[in-house]
CSV table of C-alpha atoms in Angstrom, one decimal:
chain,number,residue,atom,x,y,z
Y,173,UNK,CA,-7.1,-10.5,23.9
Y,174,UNK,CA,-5.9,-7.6,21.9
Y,175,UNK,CA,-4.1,-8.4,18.8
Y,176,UNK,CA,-0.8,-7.3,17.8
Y,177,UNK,CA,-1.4,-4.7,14.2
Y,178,UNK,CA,0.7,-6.2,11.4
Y,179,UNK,CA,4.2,-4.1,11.7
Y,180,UNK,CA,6.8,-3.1,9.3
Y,181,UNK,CA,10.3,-3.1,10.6
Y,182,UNK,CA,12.7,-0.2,9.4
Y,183,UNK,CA,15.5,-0.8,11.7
Y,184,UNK,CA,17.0,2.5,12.7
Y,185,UNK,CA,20.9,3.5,13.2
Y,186,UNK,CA,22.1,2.5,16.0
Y,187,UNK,CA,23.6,6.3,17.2
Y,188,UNK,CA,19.7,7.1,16.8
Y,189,UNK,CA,18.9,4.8,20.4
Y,190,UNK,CA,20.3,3.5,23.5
Y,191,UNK,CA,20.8,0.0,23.3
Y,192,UNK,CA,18.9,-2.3,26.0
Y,193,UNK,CA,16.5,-0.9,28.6
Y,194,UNK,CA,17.4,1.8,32.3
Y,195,UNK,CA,17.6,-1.0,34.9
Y,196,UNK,CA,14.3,-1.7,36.9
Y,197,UNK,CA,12.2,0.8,34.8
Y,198,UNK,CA,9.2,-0.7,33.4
Y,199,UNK,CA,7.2,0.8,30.0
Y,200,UNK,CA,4.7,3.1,32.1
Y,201,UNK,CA,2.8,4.9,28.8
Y,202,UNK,CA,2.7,6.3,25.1
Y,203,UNK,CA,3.6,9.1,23.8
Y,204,UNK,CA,2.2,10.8,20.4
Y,205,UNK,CA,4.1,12.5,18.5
Y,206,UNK,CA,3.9,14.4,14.8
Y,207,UNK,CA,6.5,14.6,12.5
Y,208,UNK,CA,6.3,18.0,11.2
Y,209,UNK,CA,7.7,17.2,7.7
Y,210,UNK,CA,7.6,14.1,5.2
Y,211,UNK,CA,4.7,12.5,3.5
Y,212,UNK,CA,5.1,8.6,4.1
Y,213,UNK,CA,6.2,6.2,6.9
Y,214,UNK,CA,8.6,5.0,4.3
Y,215,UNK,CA,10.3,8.6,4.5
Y,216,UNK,CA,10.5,8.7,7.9
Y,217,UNK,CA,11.9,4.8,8.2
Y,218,UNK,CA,14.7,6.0,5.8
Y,219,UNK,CA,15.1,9.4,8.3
Y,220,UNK,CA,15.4,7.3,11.3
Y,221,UNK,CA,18.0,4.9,9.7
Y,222,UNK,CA,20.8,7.3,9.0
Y,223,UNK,CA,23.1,8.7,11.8
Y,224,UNK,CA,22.6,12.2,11.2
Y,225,UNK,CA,18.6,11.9,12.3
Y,226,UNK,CA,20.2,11.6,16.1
Y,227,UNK,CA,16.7,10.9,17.3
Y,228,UNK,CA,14.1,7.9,17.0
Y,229,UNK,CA,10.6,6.4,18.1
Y,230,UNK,CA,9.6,3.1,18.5
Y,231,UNK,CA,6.8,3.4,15.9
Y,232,UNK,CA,5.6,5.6,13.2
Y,233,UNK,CA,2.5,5.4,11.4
Y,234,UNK,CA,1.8,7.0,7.7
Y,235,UNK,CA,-1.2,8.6,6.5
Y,236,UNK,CA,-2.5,5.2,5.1
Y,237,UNK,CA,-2.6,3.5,8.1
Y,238,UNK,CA,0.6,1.8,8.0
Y,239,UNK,CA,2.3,0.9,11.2
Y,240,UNK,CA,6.3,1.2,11.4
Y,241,UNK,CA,8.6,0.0,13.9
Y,242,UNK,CA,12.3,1.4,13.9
Y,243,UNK,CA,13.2,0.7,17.5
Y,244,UNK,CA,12.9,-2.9,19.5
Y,245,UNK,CA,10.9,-2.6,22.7
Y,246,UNK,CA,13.8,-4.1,24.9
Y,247,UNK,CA,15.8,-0.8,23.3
Y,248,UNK,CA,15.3,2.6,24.4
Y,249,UNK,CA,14.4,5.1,21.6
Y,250,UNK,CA,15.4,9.1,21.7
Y,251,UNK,CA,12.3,10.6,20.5
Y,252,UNK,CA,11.2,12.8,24.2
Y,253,UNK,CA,13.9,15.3,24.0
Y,254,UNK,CA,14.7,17.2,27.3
Y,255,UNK,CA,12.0,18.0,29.4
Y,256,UNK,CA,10.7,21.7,28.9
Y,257,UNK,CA,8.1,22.9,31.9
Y,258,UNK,CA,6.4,19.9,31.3
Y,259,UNK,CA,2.8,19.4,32.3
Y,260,UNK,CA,2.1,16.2,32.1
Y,261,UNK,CA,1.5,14.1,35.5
Y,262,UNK,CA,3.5,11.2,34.7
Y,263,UNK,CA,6.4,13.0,34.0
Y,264,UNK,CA,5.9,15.1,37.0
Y,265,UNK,CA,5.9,12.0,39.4
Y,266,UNK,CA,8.8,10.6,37.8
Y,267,UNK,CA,11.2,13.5,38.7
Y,268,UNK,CA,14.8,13.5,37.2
Y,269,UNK,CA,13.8,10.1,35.1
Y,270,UNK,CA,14.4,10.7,31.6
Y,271,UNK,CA,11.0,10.2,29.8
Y,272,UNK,CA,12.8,8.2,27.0
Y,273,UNK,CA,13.1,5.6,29.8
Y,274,UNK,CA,9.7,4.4,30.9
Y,275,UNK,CA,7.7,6.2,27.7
Y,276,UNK,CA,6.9,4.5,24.2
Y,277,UNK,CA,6.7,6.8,21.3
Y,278,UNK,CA,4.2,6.9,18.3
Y,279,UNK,CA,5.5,8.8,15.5
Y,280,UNK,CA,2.9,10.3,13.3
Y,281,UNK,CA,3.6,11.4,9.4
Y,282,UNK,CA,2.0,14.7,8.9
Y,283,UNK,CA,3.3,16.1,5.5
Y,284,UNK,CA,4.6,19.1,7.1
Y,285,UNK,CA,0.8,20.1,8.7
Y,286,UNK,CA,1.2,19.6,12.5
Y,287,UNK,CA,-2.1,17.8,13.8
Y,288,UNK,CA,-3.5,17.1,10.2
Y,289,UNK,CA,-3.7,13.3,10.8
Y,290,UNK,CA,-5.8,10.9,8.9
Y,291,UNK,CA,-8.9,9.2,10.4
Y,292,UNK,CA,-6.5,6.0,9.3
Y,293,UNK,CA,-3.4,7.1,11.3
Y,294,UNK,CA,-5.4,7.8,14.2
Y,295,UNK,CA,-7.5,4.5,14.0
Y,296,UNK,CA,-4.0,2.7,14.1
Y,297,UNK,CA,-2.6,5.0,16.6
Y,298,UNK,CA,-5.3,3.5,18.8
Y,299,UNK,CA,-4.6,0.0,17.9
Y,300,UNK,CA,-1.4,-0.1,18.4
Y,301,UNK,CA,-1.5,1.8,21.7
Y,302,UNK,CA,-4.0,-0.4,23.2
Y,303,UNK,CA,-1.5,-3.5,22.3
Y,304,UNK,CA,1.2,-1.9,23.8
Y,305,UNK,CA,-1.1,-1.1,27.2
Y,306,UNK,CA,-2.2,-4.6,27.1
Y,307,UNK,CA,1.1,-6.4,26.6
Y,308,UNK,CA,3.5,-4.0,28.1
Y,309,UNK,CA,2.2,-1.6,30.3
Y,310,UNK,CA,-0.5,-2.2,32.1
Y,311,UNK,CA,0.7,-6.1,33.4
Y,312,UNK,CA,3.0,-3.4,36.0
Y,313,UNK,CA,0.2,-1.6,36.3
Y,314,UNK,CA,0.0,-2.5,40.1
Y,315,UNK,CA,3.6,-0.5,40.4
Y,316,UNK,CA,3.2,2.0,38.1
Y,317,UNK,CA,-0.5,3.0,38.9
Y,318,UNK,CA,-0.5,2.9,34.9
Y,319,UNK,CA,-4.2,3.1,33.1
Y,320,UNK,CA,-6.0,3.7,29.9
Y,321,UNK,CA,-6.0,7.3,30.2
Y,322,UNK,CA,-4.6,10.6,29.5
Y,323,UNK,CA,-1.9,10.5,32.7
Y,324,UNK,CA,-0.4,8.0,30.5
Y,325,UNK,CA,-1.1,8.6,27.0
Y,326,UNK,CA,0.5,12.2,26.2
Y,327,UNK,CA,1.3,14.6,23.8
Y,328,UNK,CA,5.3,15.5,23.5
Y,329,UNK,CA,4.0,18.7,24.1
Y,330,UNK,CA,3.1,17.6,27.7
Y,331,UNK,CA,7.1,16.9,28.0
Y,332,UNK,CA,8.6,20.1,26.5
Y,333,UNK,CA,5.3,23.1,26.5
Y,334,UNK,CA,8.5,25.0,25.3
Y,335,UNK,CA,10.0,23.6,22.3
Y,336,UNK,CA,7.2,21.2,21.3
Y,337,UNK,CA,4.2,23.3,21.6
Y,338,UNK,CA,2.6,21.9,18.5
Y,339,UNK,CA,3.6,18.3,19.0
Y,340,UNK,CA,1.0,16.4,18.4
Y,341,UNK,CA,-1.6,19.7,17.7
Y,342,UNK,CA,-4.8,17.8,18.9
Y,343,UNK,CA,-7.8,19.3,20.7
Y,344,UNK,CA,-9.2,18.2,23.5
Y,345,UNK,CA,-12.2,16.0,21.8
Y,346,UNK,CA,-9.7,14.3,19.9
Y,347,UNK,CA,-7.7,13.5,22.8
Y,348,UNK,CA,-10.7,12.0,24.3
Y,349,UNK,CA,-12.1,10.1,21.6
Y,350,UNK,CA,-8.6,8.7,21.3
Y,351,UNK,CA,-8.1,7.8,25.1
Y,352,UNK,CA,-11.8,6.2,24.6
Y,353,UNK,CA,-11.2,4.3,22.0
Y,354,UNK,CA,-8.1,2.9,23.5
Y,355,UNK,CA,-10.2,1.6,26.7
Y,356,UNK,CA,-12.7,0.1,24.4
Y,357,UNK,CA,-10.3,-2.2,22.7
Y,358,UNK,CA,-8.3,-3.0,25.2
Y,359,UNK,CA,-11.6,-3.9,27.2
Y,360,UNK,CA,-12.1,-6.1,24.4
Y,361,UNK,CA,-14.4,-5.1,21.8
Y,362,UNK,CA,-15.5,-6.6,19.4
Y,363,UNK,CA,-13.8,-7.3,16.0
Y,364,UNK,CA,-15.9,-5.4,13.4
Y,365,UNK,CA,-17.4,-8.2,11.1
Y,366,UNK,CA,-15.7,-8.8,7.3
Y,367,UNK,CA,-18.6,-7.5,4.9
Y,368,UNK,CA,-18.3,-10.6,3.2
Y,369,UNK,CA,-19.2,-12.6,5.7
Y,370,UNK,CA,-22.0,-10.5,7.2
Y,371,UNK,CA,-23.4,-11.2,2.9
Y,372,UNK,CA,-22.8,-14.7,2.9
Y,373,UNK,CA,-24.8,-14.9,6.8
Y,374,UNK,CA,-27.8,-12.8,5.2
Y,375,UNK,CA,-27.5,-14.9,2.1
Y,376,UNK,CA,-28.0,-18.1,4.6
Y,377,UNK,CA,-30.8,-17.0,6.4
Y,378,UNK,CA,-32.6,-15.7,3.7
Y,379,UNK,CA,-32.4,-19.5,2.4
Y,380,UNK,CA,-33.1,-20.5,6.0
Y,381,UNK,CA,-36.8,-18.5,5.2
Y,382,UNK,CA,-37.2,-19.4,2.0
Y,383,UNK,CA,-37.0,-23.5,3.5
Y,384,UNK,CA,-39.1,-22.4,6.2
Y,385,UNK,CA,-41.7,-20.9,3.9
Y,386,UNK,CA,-41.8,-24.3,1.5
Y,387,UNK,CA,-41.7,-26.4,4.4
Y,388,UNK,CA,-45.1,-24.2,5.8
Y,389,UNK,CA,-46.9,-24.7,2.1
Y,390,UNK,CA,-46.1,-28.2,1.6
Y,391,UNK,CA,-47.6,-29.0,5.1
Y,392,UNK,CA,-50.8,-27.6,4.1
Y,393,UNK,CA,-50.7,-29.1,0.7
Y,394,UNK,CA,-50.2,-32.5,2.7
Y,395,UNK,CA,-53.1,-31.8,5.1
Y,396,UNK,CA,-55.3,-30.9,2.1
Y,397,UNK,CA,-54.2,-34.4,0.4
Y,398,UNK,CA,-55.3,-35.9,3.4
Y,399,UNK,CA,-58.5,-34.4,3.7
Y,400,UNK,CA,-59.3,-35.4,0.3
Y,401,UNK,CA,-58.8,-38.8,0.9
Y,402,UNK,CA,-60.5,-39.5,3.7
Y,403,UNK,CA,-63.6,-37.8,1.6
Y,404,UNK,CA,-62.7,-39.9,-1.0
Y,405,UNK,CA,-62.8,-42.8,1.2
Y,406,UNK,CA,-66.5,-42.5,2.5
């Protein structure tokens, strides 16, 4: 089961999305997306909430790791723009459908520096996209031919090579590691253990030995009590 990331909500303007969801269009993949400008998700909550932004995502994460949400998942965001020779397969297959339709968009902060994302951002990028493939995605996966990989998870750039070119601005590795990480929590991996209880665990067994070692010596001391009175007995 993969678990939802704790969320902030930052509701944006309601000119920035299309209220309620295309008829019989399911949520088929995710879509990352940098911001080119601002330093916080805070920022970009307040940019989403006034009229004159005239765009939106569903989510934004900030360089600390902070997840955002500004648009409901039964809502449709306007963060895909107009397709511009786009390259990505998904988008090719769905013809005239407007990506905005069947596409969930991950706003990244980047401070102005296109691509320069923090291993945090990216760690909650990953966590968040394998909810969404687990909870909303992949259960229509059997009509959408939707998987973890990188047909549906894309770069804006895949959806305008024109206008977007630099949108997200990650290499290949990074794609993969991403798209890899993705599968392996969605697969179900395990939750890394709190250090404090990995301590107090250690701390157990190491009493667990210490026991086991007292219990060994006072076992020979007992056999060497009963030797001696037997001897003493003759």
């Amino acid at each position: 089961m993969v678990t939802q990331p704790t969320t902030n909500w930052f509701p944006a303007h309601p000119d920035n999305y299309t209220a309620g969801r295309a008829d019989g269009i399911v949520w088929e993949g995710v879509v990352i997306h940098t911001t080119d400008g601002g330093a916080s998700l805070d920022a970009l909550g307040s940019w989403f909430a006034s009229a004159a932004a005239r765009a939106s995502t569903h989510f934004g994460i900030g360089p600390d790791g902070r997840i955002g949400q500004f648009v409901s998942l039964q809502n449709t965001a306007r963060g895909h723009g107009i397709k511009g020779n786009p390259t990505a397969a998904v988008v090719l297959e769905n013809g005239s459908l407007n990506p905005n339709d069947y596409l969930i968009g991950i706003e990244l902060v980047d401070n102005h520096l296109p691509g320069n994302h923090t291993p945090e951002q990216i760690e909650a990028a990953a966590r968040l996209t394998a909810w969404l493939f687990a909870t909303e995605i992949l259960p229509h996966a059997a009509r959408t031919g939707a998987a973890v990989s990188r047909r549906n998870i894309i770069g804006h750039n895949e959806i305008d090579s024109v206008n977007r070119s630099r949108c997200p601005s990650w290499p290949p590795l990074r794609w993969a590691d991403f798209v890899a990480r993705v599968g392996a929590l969605v697969a179900g991996e395990p939750a890394p253990v709190d250090p404090r209880l990995r301590d107090a665990i250690d701390g157990l067994t190491a009493i667990a030995l210490g026991l086991d070692d007292l219990a060994e010596r006072a076992a020979v001391q007992a056999a060497s009590v009963r030797a001696l009175a037997v001897e003493l007995a003759r």
